[in-house]
Short mmCIF file of N, CA, C and O in Angstrom, two decimals:
data_model
loop_
_atom_site.label_atom_id
_atom_site.label_comp_id
_atom_site.label_asym_id
_atom_site.label_seq_id
_atom_site.Cartn_x
_atom_site.Cartn_y
_atom_site.Cartn_z
N UNK A 1 0.84 -1.18 0.00
CA UNK A 1 0.00 0.00 0.00
C UNK A 1 0.89 1.24 0.00
O UNK A 1 1.91 1.26 0.68
N UNK A 2 0.52 2.27 -0.71
CA UNK A 2 1.33 3.47 -0.73
C UNK A 2 1.34 4.23 0.61
O UNK A 2 2.24 5.02 0.87
N UNK A 3 0.37 3.98 1.45
CA UNK A 3 0.28 4.68 2.74
C UNK A 3 1.09 3.95 3.81
O UNK A 3 0.81 2.80 4.15
N UNK A 4 2.05 4.67 4.39
CA UNK A 4 2.86 4.09 5.46
C UNK A 4 2.00 3.74 6.67
O UNK A 4 2.23 2.73 7.34
N UNK A 5 0.99 4.54 6.94
CA UNK A 5 0.12 4.28 8.08
C UNK A 5 -0.64 2.96 7.89
O UNK A 5 -0.75 2.15 8.81
N UNK A 6 -1.12 2.74 6.67
CA UNK A 6 -1.83 1.49 6.38
C UNK A 6 -0.88 0.31 6.52
O UNK A 6 -1.24 -0.71 7.12
N UNK A 7 0.34 0.43 6.00
CA UNK A 7 1.31 -0.66 6.12
C UNK A 7 1.65 -0.93 7.59
O UNK A 7 1.72 -2.08 8.02
N UNK A 8 1.83 0.12 8.36
CA UNK A 8 2.14 -0.03 9.78
C UNK A 8 1.00 -0.74 10.50
O UNK A 8 1.23 -1.67 11.28
N UNK A 9 -0.22 -0.33 10.26
CA UNK A 9 -1.37 -0.96 10.91
C UNK A 9 -1.57 -2.40 10.45
O UNK A 9 -2.01 -3.25 11.21
N UNK A 10 -1.23 -2.67 9.20
CA UNK A 10 -1.34 -4.04 8.69
C UNK A 10 -0.38 -4.96 9.44
O UNK A 10 -0.75 -6.07 9.85
N UNK A 11 0.85 -4.51 9.66
CA UNK A 11 1.82 -5.31 10.41
C UNK A 11 1.34 -5.47 11.85
O UNK A 11 1.35 -6.58 12.40
N UNK A 12 0.90 -4.39 12.46
CA UNK A 12 0.43 -4.45 13.85
C UNK A 12 -0.78 -5.38 13.98
O UNK A 12 -0.93 -6.06 15.00
N UNK A 13 -1.59 -5.42 12.94
CA UNK A 13 -2.78 -6.26 12.97
C UNK A 13 -2.49 -7.75 12.94
O UNK A 13 -3.36 -8.57 13.21
N UNK A 14 -1.25 -8.09 12.65
CA UNK A 14 -0.86 -9.50 12.60
C UNK A 14 -0.25 -9.99 13.92
O UNK A 14 0.33 -11.06 13.97
N UNK A 15 -0.41 -9.22 14.99
CA UNK A 15 0.28 -9.54 16.24
C UNK A 15 -0.05 -10.91 16.81
O UNK A 15 0.77 -11.51 17.49
N UNK A 16 -1.21 -11.45 16.52
CA UNK A 16 -1.57 -12.77 17.03
C UNK A 16 -1.17 -13.90 16.09
O UNK A 16 -1.23 -15.07 16.46
N UNK A 17 -0.78 -13.56 14.89
CA UNK A 17 -0.46 -14.57 13.88
C UNK A 17 0.95 -15.09 14.10
O UNK A 17 1.92 -14.33 14.06
N UNK A 18 1.10 -16.37 14.35
CA UNK A 18 2.40 -16.97 14.65
C UNK A 18 2.93 -17.82 13.49
O UNK A 18 3.84 -18.63 13.67
N UNK A 19 2.38 -17.62 12.30
CA UNK A 19 2.86 -18.36 11.14
C UNK A 19 4.27 -17.92 10.80
O UNK A 19 4.53 -16.74 10.57
N UNK A 20 5.17 -18.86 10.77
CA UNK A 20 6.58 -18.53 10.55
C UNK A 20 6.84 -17.98 9.14
O UNK A 20 7.86 -17.33 8.92
N UNK A 21 5.92 -18.19 8.21
CA UNK A 21 6.13 -17.65 6.87
C UNK A 21 6.07 -16.12 6.85
O UNK A 21 6.53 -15.49 5.91
N UNK A 22 5.57 -15.52 7.91
CA UNK A 22 5.53 -14.07 8.00
C UNK A 22 6.91 -13.47 8.29
O UNK A 22 7.15 -12.29 8.03
N UNK A 23 7.81 -14.28 8.80
CA UNK A 23 9.14 -13.79 9.16
C UNK A 23 9.81 -13.15 7.95
O UNK A 23 10.38 -12.05 8.05
N UNK A 24 9.75 -13.81 6.80
CA UNK A 24 10.35 -13.25 5.57
C UNK A 24 9.77 -11.88 5.24
O UNK A 24 10.50 -10.96 4.88
N UNK A 25 8.46 -11.76 5.36
CA UNK A 25 7.80 -10.49 5.04
C UNK A 25 8.25 -9.39 6.00
O UNK A 25 8.52 -8.25 5.60
N UNK A 26 8.33 -9.72 7.28
CA UNK A 26 8.75 -8.73 8.27
C UNK A 26 10.20 -8.32 8.06
O UNK A 26 10.55 -7.15 8.21
N UNK A 27 11.06 -9.27 7.71
CA UNK A 27 12.46 -8.95 7.44
C UNK A 27 12.56 -8.03 6.23
O UNK A 27 13.32 -7.05 6.24
N UNK A 28 11.78 -8.31 5.20
CA UNK A 28 11.78 -7.45 4.01
C UNK A 28 11.34 -6.04 4.37
O UNK A 28 11.97 -5.06 3.95
N UNK A 29 10.28 -5.93 5.15
CA UNK A 29 9.83 -4.60 5.57
C UNK A 29 10.90 -3.89 6.39
O UNK A 29 11.15 -2.69 6.21
N UNK A 30 11.53 -4.62 7.29
CA UNK A 30 12.55 -4.03 8.14
C UNK A 30 13.73 -3.52 7.31
O UNK A 30 14.28 -2.46 7.59
N UNK A 31 14.09 -4.24 6.29
CA UNK A 31 15.23 -3.87 5.45
C UNK A 31 14.90 -2.81 4.41
O UNK A 31 15.76 -1.99 4.06
N UNK A 32 13.67 -2.81 3.89
CA UNK A 32 13.41 -2.05 2.67
C UNK A 32 12.34 -0.97 2.76
O UNK A 32 12.28 -0.11 1.88
N UNK A 33 11.48 -1.00 3.77
CA UNK A 33 10.39 -0.02 3.78
C UNK A 33 10.95 1.37 4.03
O UNK A 33 11.84 1.57 4.86
N UNK A 34 10.41 2.33 3.31
CA UNK A 34 10.88 3.71 3.44
C UNK A 34 10.43 4.37 4.74
O UNK A 34 11.02 5.35 5.18
N UNK A 35 9.40 3.84 5.37
CA UNK A 35 8.85 4.44 6.58
C UNK A 35 9.51 3.89 7.84
O UNK A 35 9.54 2.68 8.07
N UNK A 36 10.02 4.78 8.65
CA UNK A 36 10.62 4.39 9.92
C UNK A 36 9.58 3.70 10.82
O UNK A 36 9.91 2.74 11.52
N UNK A 37 8.35 4.17 10.78
CA UNK A 37 7.30 3.58 11.61
C UNK A 37 6.98 2.15 11.18
O UNK A 37 6.75 1.28 12.02
N UNK A 38 6.96 1.90 9.90
CA UNK A 38 6.72 0.55 9.39
C UNK A 38 7.88 -0.36 9.77
O UNK A 38 7.68 -1.49 10.22
N UNK A 39 9.10 0.13 9.60
CA UNK A 39 10.27 -0.66 9.99
C UNK A 39 10.24 -0.98 11.48
O UNK A 39 10.55 -2.11 11.89
N UNK A 40 9.85 -0.01 12.29
CA UNK A 40 9.77 -0.24 13.74
C UNK A 40 8.73 -1.29 14.07
O UNK A 40 8.94 -2.17 14.92
N UNK A 41 7.59 -1.23 13.41
CA UNK A 41 6.53 -2.22 13.65
C UNK A 41 6.97 -3.61 13.21
O UNK A 41 6.67 -4.61 13.87
N UNK A 42 7.71 -3.67 12.11
CA UNK A 42 8.25 -4.96 11.66
C UNK A 42 9.24 -5.51 12.67
O UNK A 42 9.27 -6.72 12.93
N UNK A 43 10.05 -4.64 13.27
CA UNK A 43 11.00 -5.08 14.29
C UNK A 43 10.28 -5.63 15.51
O UNK A 43 10.69 -6.65 16.07
N UNK A 44 9.21 -4.98 15.90
CA UNK A 44 8.40 -5.48 17.03
C UNK A 44 7.83 -6.86 16.69
O UNK A 44 7.87 -7.78 17.51
N UNK A 45 7.32 -6.99 15.48
CA UNK A 45 6.76 -8.28 15.05
C UNK A 45 7.83 -9.37 15.06
O UNK A 45 7.58 -10.49 15.51
N UNK A 46 9.02 -9.05 14.59
CA UNK A 46 10.11 -10.03 14.61
C UNK A 46 10.51 -10.37 16.05
O UNK A 46 10.89 -11.51 16.33
N UNK A 47 10.41 -9.41 16.93
CA UNK A 47 10.70 -9.66 18.34
C UNK A 47 9.78 -10.71 18.93
O UNK A 47 10.20 -11.52 19.76
N UNK A 48 8.54 -10.71 18.49
CA UNK A 48 7.60 -11.74 18.98
C UNK A 48 8.06 -13.13 18.56
O UNK A 48 7.96 -14.09 19.31
N UNK A 49 8.59 -13.23 17.34
CA UNK A 49 9.09 -14.53 16.88
C UNK A 49 10.34 -14.92 17.66
O UNK A 49 10.56 -16.10 17.92
N UNK A 50 11.16 -13.94 18.02
CA UNK A 50 12.34 -14.24 18.85
C UNK A 50 11.90 -14.77 20.21
O UNK A 50 12.50 -15.71 20.74
N UNK A 51 10.84 -14.19 20.76
CA UNK A 51 10.31 -14.68 22.04
C UNK A 51 9.80 -16.11 21.90
O UNK A 51 10.01 -16.94 22.79
N UNK A 52 9.10 -16.40 20.80
CA UNK A 52 8.62 -17.76 20.57
C UNK A 52 9.78 -18.74 20.47
O UNK A 52 9.74 -19.84 21.04
N UNK A 53 10.83 -18.32 19.76
CA UNK A 53 12.00 -19.18 19.61
C UNK A 53 12.66 -19.43 20.96
O UNK A 53 13.05 -20.55 21.27
N UNK A 54 12.78 -18.39 21.76
CA UNK A 54 13.42 -18.52 23.07
C UNK A 54 12.63 -19.45 23.98
O UNK A 54 13.20 -20.17 24.80
N UNK A 55 11.32 -19.45 23.81
CA UNK A 55 10.46 -20.31 24.62
C UNK A 55 10.35 -21.72 24.04
O UNK A 55 9.71 -22.59 24.63
N UNK A 56 10.96 -21.93 22.88
CA UNK A 56 10.89 -23.24 22.23
C UNK A 56 9.58 -23.48 21.51
O UNK A 56 9.25 -24.63 21.19
N UNK A 57 8.86 -22.41 21.21
CA UNK A 57 7.55 -22.54 20.58
C UNK A 57 7.54 -22.18 19.10
O UNK A 57 6.48 -22.14 18.48
N UNK A 58 8.70 -21.92 18.52
CA UNK A 58 8.77 -21.61 17.09
C UNK A 58 9.09 -22.89 16.33
O UNK A 58 9.96 -23.65 16.74
N UNK A 59 8.39 -23.11 15.24
CA UNK A 59 8.62 -24.29 14.42
C UNK A 59 10.04 -24.24 13.88
O UNK A 59 10.39 -23.39 13.06
N UNK A 60 10.90 -25.14 14.34
CA UNK A 60 12.29 -25.14 13.94
C UNK A 60 12.52 -25.81 12.59
O UNK A 60 13.64 -25.86 12.11
N UNK A 61 11.48 -26.30 11.97
CA UNK A 61 11.61 -26.95 10.67
C UNK A 61 11.45 -25.96 9.52
O UNK A 61 11.39 -26.37 8.37
N UNK A 62 11.41 -24.67 9.82
CA UNK A 62 11.34 -23.68 8.75
C UNK A 62 12.74 -23.39 8.26
O UNK A 62 13.71 -23.56 8.98
N UNK A 63 12.85 -22.93 7.02
CA UNK A 63 14.18 -22.65 6.48
C UNK A 63 14.77 -21.42 7.15
O UNK A 63 14.07 -20.65 7.78
N UNK A 64 16.05 -21.25 7.02
CA UNK A 64 16.72 -20.09 7.62
C UNK A 64 16.18 -18.84 6.95
O UNK A 64 16.30 -18.66 5.74
N UNK A 65 15.58 -17.97 7.72
CA UNK A 65 14.90 -16.81 7.16
C UNK A 65 15.82 -15.59 6.97
O UNK A 65 15.59 -14.79 6.10
N UNK A 66 16.81 -15.46 7.78
CA UNK A 66 17.59 -14.22 7.76
C UNK A 66 18.86 -14.33 6.92
O UNK A 66 19.71 -13.48 6.99
N UNK A 67 18.95 -15.36 6.11
CA UNK A 67 20.17 -15.52 5.32
C UNK A 67 20.17 -14.61 4.12
O UNK A 67 19.23 -14.05 3.73
#
């Protein structure tokens, strides 16, 4: 979406979604989105996955996402 606010809210709206396939999308947003707010929201979303991994609740059978 051309609106940074819409992109930011879209990422925030996925806070309950624990599908590991979202990790790639969040990494892309963190690396490439022009909006600092969107990048920050993507970082928060990735932090949730880090918490899942630390708790042993992240599916470890997914491919390496950050390569």
